[in-house]
Coordinates of C-alpha atoms in Angstrom, one line a residue:
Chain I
X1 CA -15.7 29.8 8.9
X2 CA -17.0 28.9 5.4
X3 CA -17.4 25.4 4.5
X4 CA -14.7 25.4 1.9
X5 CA -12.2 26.2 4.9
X6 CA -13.4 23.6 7.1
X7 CA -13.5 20.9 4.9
X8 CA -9.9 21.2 4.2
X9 CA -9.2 21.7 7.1
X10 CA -10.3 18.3 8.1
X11 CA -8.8 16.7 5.2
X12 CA -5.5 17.8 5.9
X13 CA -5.8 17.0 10.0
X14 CA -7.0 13.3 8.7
X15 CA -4.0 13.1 6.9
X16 CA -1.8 14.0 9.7
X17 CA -3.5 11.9 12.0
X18 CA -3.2 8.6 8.9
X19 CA 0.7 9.5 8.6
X20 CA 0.9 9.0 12.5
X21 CA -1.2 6.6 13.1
X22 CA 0.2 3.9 15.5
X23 CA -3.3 2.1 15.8
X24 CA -5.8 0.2 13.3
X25 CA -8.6 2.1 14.3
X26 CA -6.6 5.7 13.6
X27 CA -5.3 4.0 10.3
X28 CA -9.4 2.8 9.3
X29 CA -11.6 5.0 10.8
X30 CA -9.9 8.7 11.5
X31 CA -12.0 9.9 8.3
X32 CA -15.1 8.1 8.6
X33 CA -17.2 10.8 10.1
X34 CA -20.9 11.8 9.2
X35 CA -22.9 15.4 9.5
X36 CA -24.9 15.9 12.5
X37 CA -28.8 14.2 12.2
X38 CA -27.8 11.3 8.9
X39 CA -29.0 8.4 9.4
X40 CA -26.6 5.8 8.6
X41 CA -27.0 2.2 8.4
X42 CA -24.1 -0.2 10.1
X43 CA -24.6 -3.6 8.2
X44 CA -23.2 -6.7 10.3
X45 CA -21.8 -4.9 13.0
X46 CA -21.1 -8.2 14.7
X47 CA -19.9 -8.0 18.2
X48 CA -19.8 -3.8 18.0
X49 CA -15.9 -3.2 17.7
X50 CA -17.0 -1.3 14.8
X51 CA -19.9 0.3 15.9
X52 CA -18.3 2.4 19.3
X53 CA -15.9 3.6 17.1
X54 CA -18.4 5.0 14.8
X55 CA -20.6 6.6 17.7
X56 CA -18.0 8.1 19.0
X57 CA -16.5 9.9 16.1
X58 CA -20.3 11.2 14.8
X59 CA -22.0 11.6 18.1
X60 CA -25.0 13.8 16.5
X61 CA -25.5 11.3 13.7
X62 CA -28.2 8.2 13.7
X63 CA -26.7 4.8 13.5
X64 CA -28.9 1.8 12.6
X65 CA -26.8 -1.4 13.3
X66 CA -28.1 -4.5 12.3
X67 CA -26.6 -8.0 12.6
X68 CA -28.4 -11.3 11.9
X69 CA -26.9 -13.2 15.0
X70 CA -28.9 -12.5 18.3
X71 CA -25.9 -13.2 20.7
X72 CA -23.9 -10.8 18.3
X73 CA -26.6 -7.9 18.7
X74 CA -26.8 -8.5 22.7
X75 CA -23.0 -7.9 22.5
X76 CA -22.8 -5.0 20.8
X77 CA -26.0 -3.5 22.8
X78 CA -23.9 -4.0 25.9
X79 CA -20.3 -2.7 24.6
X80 CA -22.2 0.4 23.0
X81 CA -24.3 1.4 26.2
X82 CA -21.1 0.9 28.6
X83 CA -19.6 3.4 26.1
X84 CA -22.1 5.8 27.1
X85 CA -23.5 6.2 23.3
X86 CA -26.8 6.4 22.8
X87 CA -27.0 7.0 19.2
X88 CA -27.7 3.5 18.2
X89 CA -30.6 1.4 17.7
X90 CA -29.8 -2.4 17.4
X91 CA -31.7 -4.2 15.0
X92 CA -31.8 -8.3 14.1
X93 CA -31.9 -7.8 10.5
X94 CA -30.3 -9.7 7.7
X95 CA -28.7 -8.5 4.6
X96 CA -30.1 -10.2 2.1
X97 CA -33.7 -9.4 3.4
X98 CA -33.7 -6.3 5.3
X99 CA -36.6 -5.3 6.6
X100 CA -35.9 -1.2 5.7
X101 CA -37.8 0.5 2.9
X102 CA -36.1 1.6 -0.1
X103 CA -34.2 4.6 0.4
X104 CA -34.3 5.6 4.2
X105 CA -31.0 5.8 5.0
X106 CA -28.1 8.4 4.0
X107 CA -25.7 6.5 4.6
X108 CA -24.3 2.6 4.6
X109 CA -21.1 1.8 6.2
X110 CA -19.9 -1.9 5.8
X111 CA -17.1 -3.2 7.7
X112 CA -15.3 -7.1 7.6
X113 CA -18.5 -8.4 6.3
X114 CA -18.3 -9.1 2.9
X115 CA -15.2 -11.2 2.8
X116 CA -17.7 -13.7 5.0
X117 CA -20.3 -14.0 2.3
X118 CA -20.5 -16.0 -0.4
X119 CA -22.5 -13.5 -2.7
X120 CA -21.0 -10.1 -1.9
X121 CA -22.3 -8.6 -5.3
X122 CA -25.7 -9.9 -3.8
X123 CA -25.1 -7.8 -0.6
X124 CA -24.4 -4.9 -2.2
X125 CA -27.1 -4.7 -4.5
X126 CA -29.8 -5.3 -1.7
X127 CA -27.7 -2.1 0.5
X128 CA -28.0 -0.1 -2.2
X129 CA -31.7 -0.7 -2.4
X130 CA -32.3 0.8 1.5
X131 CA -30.1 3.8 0.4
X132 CA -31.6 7.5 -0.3
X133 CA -29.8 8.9 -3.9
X134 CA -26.8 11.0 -3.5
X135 CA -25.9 8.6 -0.2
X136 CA -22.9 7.4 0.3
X137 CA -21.6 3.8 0.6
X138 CA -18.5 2.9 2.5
X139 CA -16.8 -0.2 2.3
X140 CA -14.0 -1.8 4.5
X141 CA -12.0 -4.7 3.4
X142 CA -8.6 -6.2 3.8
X143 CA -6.8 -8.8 1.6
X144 CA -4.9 -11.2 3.1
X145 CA -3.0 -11.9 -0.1
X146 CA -1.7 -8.4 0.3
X147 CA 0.9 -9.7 3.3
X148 CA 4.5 -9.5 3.2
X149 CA 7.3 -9.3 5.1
X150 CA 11.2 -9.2 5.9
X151 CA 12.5 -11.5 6.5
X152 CA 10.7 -13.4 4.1
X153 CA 9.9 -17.1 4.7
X154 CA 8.0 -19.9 2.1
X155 CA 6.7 -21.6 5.7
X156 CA 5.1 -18.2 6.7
X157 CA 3.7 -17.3 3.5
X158 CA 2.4 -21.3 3.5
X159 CA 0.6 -20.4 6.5
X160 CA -1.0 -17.7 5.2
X161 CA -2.5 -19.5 2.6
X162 CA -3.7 -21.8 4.8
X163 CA -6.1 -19.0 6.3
X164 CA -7.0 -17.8 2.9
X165 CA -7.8 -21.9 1.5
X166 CA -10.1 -22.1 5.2
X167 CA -12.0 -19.2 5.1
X168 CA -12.8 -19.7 1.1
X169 CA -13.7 -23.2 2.3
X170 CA -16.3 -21.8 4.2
X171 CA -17.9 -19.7 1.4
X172 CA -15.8 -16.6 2.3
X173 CA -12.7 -14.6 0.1
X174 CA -10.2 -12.9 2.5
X175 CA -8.6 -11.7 -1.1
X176 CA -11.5 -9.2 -1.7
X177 CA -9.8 -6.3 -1.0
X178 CA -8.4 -5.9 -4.7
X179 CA -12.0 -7.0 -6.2
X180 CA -14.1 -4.1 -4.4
X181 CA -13.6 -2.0 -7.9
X182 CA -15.6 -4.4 -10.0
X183 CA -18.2 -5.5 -7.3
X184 CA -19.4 -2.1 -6.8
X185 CA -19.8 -0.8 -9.7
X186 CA -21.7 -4.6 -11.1
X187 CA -23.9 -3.8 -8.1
X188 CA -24.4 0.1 -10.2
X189 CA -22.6 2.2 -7.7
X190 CA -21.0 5.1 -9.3
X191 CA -18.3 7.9 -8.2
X192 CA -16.3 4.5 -6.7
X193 CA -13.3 5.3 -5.0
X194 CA -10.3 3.9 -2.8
X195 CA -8.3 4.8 -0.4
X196 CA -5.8 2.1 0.3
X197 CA -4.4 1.9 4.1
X198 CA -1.4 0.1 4.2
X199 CA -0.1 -0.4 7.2
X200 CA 3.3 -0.7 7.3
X201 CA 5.1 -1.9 10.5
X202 CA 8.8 -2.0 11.7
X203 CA 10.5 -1.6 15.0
X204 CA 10.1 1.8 15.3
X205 CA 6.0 1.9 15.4
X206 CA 5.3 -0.5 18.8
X207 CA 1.9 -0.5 18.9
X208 CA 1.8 -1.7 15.4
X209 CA 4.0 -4.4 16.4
X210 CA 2.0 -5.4 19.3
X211 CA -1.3 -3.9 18.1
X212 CA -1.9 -5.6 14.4
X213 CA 1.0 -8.2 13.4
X214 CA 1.2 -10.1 16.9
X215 CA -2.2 -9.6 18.2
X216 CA -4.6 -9.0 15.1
X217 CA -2.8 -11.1 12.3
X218 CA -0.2 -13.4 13.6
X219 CA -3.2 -14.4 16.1
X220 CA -5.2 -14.9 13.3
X221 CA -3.3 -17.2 11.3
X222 CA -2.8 -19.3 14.4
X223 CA -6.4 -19.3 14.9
X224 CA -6.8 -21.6 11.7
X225 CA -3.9 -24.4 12.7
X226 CA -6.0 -27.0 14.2
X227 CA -8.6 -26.8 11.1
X228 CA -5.0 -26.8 9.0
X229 CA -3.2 -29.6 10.2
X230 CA -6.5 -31.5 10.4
X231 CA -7.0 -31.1 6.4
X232 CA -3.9 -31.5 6.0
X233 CA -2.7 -28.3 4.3
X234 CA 0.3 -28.5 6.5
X235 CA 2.5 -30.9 8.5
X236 CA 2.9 -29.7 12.1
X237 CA 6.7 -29.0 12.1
X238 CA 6.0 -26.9 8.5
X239 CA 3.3 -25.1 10.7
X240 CA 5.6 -24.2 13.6
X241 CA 8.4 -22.9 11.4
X242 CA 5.5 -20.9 9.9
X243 CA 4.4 -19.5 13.2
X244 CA 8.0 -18.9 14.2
X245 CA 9.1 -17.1 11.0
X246 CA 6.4 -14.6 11.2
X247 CA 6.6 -13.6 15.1
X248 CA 10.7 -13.7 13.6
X249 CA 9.0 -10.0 11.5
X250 CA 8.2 -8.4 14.5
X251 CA 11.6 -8.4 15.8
X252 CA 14.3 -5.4 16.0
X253 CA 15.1 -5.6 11.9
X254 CA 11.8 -7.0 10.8
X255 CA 9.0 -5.7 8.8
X256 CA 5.5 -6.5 7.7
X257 CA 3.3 -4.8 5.9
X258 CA -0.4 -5.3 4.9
X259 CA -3.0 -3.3 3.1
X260 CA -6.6 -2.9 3.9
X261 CA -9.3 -1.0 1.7
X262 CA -11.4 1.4 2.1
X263 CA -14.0 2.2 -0.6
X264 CA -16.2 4.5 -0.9
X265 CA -19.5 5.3 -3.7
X266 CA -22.9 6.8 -4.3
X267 CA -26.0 5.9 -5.3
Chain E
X1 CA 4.9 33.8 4.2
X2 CA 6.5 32.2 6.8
X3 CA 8.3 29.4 6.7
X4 CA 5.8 27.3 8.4
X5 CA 2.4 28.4 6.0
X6 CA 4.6 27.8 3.0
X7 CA 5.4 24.1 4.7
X8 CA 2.2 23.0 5.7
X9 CA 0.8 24.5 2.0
X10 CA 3.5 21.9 0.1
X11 CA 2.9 19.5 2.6
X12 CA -1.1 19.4 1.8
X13 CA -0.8 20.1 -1.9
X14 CA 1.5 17.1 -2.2
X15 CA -1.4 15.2 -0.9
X16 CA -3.8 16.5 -2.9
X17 CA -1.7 15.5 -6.1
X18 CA -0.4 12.1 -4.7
X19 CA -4.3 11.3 -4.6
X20 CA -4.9 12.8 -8.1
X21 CA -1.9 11.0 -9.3
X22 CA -2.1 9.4 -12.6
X23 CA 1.5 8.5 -13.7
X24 CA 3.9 7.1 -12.1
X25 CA 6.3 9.8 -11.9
X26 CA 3.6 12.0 -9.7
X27 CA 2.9 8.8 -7.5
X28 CA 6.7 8.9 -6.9
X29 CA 8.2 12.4 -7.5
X30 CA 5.6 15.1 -6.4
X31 CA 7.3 15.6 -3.1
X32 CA 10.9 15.5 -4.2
X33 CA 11.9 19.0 -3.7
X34 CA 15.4 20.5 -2.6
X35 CA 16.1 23.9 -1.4
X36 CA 17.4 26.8 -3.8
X37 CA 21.2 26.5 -3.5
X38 CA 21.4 23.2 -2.0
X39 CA 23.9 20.2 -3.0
X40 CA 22.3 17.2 -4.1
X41 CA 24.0 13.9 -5.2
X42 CA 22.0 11.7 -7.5
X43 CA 23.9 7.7 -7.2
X44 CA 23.6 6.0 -10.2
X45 CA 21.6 8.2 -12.7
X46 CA 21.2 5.7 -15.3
X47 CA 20.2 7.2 -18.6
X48 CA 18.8 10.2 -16.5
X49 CA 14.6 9.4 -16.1
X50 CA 15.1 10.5 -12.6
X51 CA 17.5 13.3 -13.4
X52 CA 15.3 15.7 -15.9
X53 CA 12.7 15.0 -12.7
X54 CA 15.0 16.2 -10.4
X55 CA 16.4 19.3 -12.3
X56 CA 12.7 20.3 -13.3
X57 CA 11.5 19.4 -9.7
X58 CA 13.9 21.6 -8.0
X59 CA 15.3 24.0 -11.0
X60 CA 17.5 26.3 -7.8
X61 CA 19.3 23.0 -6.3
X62 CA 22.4 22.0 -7.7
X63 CA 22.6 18.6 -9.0
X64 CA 25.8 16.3 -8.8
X65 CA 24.7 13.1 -11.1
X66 CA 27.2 9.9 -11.2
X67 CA 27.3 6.5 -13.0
X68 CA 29.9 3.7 -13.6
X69 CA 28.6 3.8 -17.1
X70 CA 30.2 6.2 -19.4
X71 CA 27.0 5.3 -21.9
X72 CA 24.5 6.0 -19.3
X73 CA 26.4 8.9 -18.6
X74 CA 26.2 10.2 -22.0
X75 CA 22.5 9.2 -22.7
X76 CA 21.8 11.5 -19.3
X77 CA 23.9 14.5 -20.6
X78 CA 21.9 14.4 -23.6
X79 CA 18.5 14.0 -22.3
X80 CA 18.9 16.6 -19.3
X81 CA 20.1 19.2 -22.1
X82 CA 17.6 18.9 -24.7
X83 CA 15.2 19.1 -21.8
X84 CA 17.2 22.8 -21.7
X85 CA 18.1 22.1 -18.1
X86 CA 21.6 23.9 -16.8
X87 CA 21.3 22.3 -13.3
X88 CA 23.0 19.2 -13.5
X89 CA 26.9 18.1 -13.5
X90 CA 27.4 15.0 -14.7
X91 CA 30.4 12.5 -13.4
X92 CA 31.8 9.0 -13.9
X93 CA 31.8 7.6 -10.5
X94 CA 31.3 4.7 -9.1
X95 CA 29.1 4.4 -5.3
X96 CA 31.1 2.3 -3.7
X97 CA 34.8 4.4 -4.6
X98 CA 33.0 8.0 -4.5
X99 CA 35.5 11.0 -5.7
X100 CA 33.6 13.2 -3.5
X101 CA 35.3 14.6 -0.2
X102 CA 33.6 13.6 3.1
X103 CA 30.3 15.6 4.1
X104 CA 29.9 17.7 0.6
X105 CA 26.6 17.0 -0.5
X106 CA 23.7 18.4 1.3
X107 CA 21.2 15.7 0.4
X108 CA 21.6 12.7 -1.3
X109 CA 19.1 11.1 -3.9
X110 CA 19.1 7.0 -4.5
X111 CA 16.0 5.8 -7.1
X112 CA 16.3 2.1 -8.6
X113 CA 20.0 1.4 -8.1
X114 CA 20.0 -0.6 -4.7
X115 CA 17.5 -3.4 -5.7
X116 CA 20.7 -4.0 -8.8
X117 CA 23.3 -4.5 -6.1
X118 CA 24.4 -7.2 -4.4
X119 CA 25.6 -5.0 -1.6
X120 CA 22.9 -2.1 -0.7
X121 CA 24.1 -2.1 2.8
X122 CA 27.6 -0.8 1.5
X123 CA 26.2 1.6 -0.9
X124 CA 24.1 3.1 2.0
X125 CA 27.4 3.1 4.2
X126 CA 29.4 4.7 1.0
X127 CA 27.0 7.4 0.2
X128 CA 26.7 8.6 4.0
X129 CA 30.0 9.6 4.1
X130 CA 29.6 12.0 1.3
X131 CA 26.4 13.0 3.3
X132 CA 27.1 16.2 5.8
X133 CA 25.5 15.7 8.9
X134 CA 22.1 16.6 9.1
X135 CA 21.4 16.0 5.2
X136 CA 19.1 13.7 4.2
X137 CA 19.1 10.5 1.6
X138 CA 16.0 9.8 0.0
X139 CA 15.7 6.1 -1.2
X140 CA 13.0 4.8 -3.6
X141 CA 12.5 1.0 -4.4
X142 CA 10.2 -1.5 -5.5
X143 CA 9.2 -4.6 -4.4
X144 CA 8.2 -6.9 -6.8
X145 CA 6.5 -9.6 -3.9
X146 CA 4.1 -6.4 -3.2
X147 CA 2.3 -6.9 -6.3
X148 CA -1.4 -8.7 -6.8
X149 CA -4.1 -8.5 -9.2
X150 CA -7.7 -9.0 -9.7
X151 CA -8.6 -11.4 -11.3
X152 CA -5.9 -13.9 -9.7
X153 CA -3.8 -16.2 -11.4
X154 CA -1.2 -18.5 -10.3
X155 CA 0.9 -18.8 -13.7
X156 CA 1.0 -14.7 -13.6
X157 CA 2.1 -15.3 -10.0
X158 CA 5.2 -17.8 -11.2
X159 CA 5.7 -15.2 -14.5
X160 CA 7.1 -12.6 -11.7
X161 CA 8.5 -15.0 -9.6
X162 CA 10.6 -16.0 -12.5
X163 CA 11.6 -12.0 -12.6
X164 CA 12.1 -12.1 -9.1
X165 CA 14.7 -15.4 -9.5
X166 CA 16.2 -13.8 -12.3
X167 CA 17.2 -10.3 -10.5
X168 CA 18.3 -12.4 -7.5
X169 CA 20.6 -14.9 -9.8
X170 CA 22.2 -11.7 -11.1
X171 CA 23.1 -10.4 -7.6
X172 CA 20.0 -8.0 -7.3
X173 CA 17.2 -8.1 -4.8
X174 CA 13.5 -7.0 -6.4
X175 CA 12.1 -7.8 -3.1
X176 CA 14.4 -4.9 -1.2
X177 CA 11.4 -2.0 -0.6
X178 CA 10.4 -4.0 2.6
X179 CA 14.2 -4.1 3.7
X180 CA 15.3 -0.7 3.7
X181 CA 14.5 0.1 7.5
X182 CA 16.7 -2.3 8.9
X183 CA 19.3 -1.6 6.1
X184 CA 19.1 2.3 6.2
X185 CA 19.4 1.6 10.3
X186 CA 22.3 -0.6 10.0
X187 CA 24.2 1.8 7.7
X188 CA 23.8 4.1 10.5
X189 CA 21.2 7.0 9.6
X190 CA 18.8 8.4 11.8
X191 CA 15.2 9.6 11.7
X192 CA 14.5 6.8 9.1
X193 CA 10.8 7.1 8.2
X194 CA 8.9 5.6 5.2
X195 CA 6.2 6.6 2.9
X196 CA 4.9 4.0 1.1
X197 CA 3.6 4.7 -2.5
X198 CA 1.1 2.4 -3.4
X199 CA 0.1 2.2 -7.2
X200 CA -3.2 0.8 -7.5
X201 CA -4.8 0.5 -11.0
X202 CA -8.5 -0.4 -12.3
X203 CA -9.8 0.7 -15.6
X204 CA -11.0 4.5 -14.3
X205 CA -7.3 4.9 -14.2
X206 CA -6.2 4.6 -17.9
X207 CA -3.1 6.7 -17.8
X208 CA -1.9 4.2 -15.5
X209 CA -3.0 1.0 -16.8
X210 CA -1.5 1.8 -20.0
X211 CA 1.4 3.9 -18.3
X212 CA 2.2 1.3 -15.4
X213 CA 0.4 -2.0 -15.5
X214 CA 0.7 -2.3 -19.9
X215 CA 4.1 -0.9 -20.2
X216 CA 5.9 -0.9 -16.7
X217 CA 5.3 -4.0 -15.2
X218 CA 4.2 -6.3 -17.6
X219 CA 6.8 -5.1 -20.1
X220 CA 9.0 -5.8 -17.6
X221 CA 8.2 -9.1 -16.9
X222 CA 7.9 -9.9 -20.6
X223 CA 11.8 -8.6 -20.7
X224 CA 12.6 -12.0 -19.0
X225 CA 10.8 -14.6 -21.2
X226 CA 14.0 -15.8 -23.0
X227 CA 16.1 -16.7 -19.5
X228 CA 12.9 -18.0 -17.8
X229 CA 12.4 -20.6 -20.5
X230 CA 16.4 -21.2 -21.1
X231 CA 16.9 -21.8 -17.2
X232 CA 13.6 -23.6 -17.4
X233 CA 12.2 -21.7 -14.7
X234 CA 9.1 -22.0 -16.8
X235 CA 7.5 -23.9 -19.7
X236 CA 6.5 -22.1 -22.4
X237 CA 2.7 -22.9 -22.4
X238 CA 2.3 -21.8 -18.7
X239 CA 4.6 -18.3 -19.4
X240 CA 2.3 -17.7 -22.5
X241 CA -0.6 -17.8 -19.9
X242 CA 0.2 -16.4 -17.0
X243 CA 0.9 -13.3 -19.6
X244 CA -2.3 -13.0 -20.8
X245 CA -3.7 -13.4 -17.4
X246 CA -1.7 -10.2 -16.2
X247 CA -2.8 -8.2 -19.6
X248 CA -6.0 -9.6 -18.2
X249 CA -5.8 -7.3 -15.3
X250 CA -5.7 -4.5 -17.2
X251 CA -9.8 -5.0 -18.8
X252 CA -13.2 -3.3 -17.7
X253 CA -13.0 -5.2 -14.4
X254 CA -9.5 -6.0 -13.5
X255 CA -7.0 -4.5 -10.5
X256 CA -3.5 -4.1 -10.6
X257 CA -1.6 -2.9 -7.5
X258 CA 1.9 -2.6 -6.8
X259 CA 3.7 -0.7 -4.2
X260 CA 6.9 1.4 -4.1
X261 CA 8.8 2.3 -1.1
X262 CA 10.0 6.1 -0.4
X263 CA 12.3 6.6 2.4
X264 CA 13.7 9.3 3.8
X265 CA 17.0 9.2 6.6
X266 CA 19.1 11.9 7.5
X267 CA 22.7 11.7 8.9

């Protein structure tokens, strides 16, 4: 089998699996899949929810994840080895000061990291620094701004912009999912391209229902409701309806849709 | 060829051109293709920008094109035959009093009209009974709460809310893209599955910036200035700037995205 052949072979299969995708992790990660022996760097892989998912779908490939919290790193070590993968090395690293010399990796893969940092442009500039020419850069993203729903509700969307006031509060921009275009190519990546993945959830997709807009989003909203009420973004009752009107878009005739990206570039 | 190659070929190379897309009649109309010989209604043709599509798209169907507007009407004739296309019968009809007999069309085709009505569910309802069982509907709509920009801007936000009032004051519904499951399901169809057609725009896409973002959407929105000041939606001042923050979206380092729904339901 020639290359040619193969490689659209998998690009059509990823696009079968995307269409039916009843999962985040199919929706995100199906196509994120890197030749046997690269070494690829996983900046702030956190906790590791990322990183099995990544060893498991390039076994023969190098990962290097780093994270600069200790507690995160012993996490991660533990959920990667009780996956059985051993193609990962754990690093404490940071960054904005990585301890890597200029480019030794082929690869950078960045997931739900930059929307926490107050200088993204900053942390793209120093990843591109540790990567080899001709590697590629992959960027994950959502964009909370992207939500909506039927039925709609002013409470609900209020809510929402509760999370998104917080977490820019704290130096973060949940709405950088639309601003990845301009921030890589500032930060001199070229061939930049996206890949939207909306997903897009009614009654008839389940796990969707269960999966992302009950137990990934809705849960994340609710997350933010002490820190809310207490800065008084919202009243309590306002909150509540909120809370009410968006579990109401998981019901039989409800819908709810939200888009993450995925970018990727060279250096 | 069998069936099945020549199926998974389309199927791929619509892909493949959805992703290459770079006007907004390839984002939407790349996979709309009927069968040599086969029936198709298309509800409320308007001046016929879908129907020269259509004809060209699938130059062996047979298309049955209605309007209530005798102008519209017209306008169509004369567009689809300068376009030197012989597939197309034009009709005065109205959607919710069809002329048809019960279960004569083999597929029907529904792009832009529902968001107008104040009734969608009824059309839907109407237009299956002209359906023969086992033919399918195709519905495209927008949504005009799926749009957001980089950078943001709150009096471009309250310039298409203003559209979004204006539609609904008239009896329309802009926001109807993230309704049609549970209206396609109420009116009965099964198999109801969408494919959402995100446009996303930044400037390495030209043809649509100019094409979508430029004379699209913002010319849309610009279409409204006169009622949004005379209803006093807005003031002046704040419409004049929440336009140039939208045209503002459309420089070196701006994002536009927007996002269309295509469904598909058969009977």
């Amino acid at each position: 089998m020639n290359r040619k052949y193969v490689h659209g072979y998998t690009e059509r299969e990823s696009v079968r699996l995307l269409d039916q995708a009843t999962t985040l992790t199919e929706i995100l990660h199906t196509d994120t899949v890197y030749p046997a022996g690269s070494n690829v760097l996983e900046a702030g892989c956190g906790v590791g929810a990322q990183t099995i998912i990544l060893a498991r779908n390039s076994p023969n490939a190098k990962f290097t994840s780093i994270d600069r919290s200790e507690e995160s790193i012993r996490a991660a070590r533990e959920r990667v080895s009780s996956g059985g993968f051993t193609n990962v090395t754990f690093h404490l690293d940071d960054i904005f000061h990585l301890s890597f010399d200029d480019g030794v990796f082929d690869h950078v893969f960045v997931c739900f990291v930059l929307e926490h940092l107050p200088n993204p442009l900053e942390a793209l500039q120093c990843l591109r620094r540790v990567l080899k020419r001709g590697g590629t850069i992959t960027v994950i993203e959502g964009d909370h701004g992207s939500t909506y729903f039927f039925p709609d509700s002013p409470d609900a969307k209020k809510t929402i912009r509760c999370l998104i006031e917080i977490q820019a509060g704290m130096g973060g921009n949940s709405l950088i999912g639309r601003e990845l275009y301009p921030l890589l190519r500032k930060a001199k990546y070229n061939g930049v391209s996206v890949s939207p993945r909306m997903v897009y959830v009614d009654s008839s997709k389940p796990d969707l229902v269960e999966g992302f807009t009950k137990n990934t989003f809705i849960a994340m909203v609710e997350g933010v409701k002490e820190q809310a009420l207490r800065s008084g973004l919202m009243e309590e009752a306002e909150w509540d309806r909120g809370i009410r009107d968006l579990y109401r878009t998981t019901g039989e005739d409800g819908t709810f849709i939200y888009t993450f990206f995925k970018w990727k570039a060279l250096k």
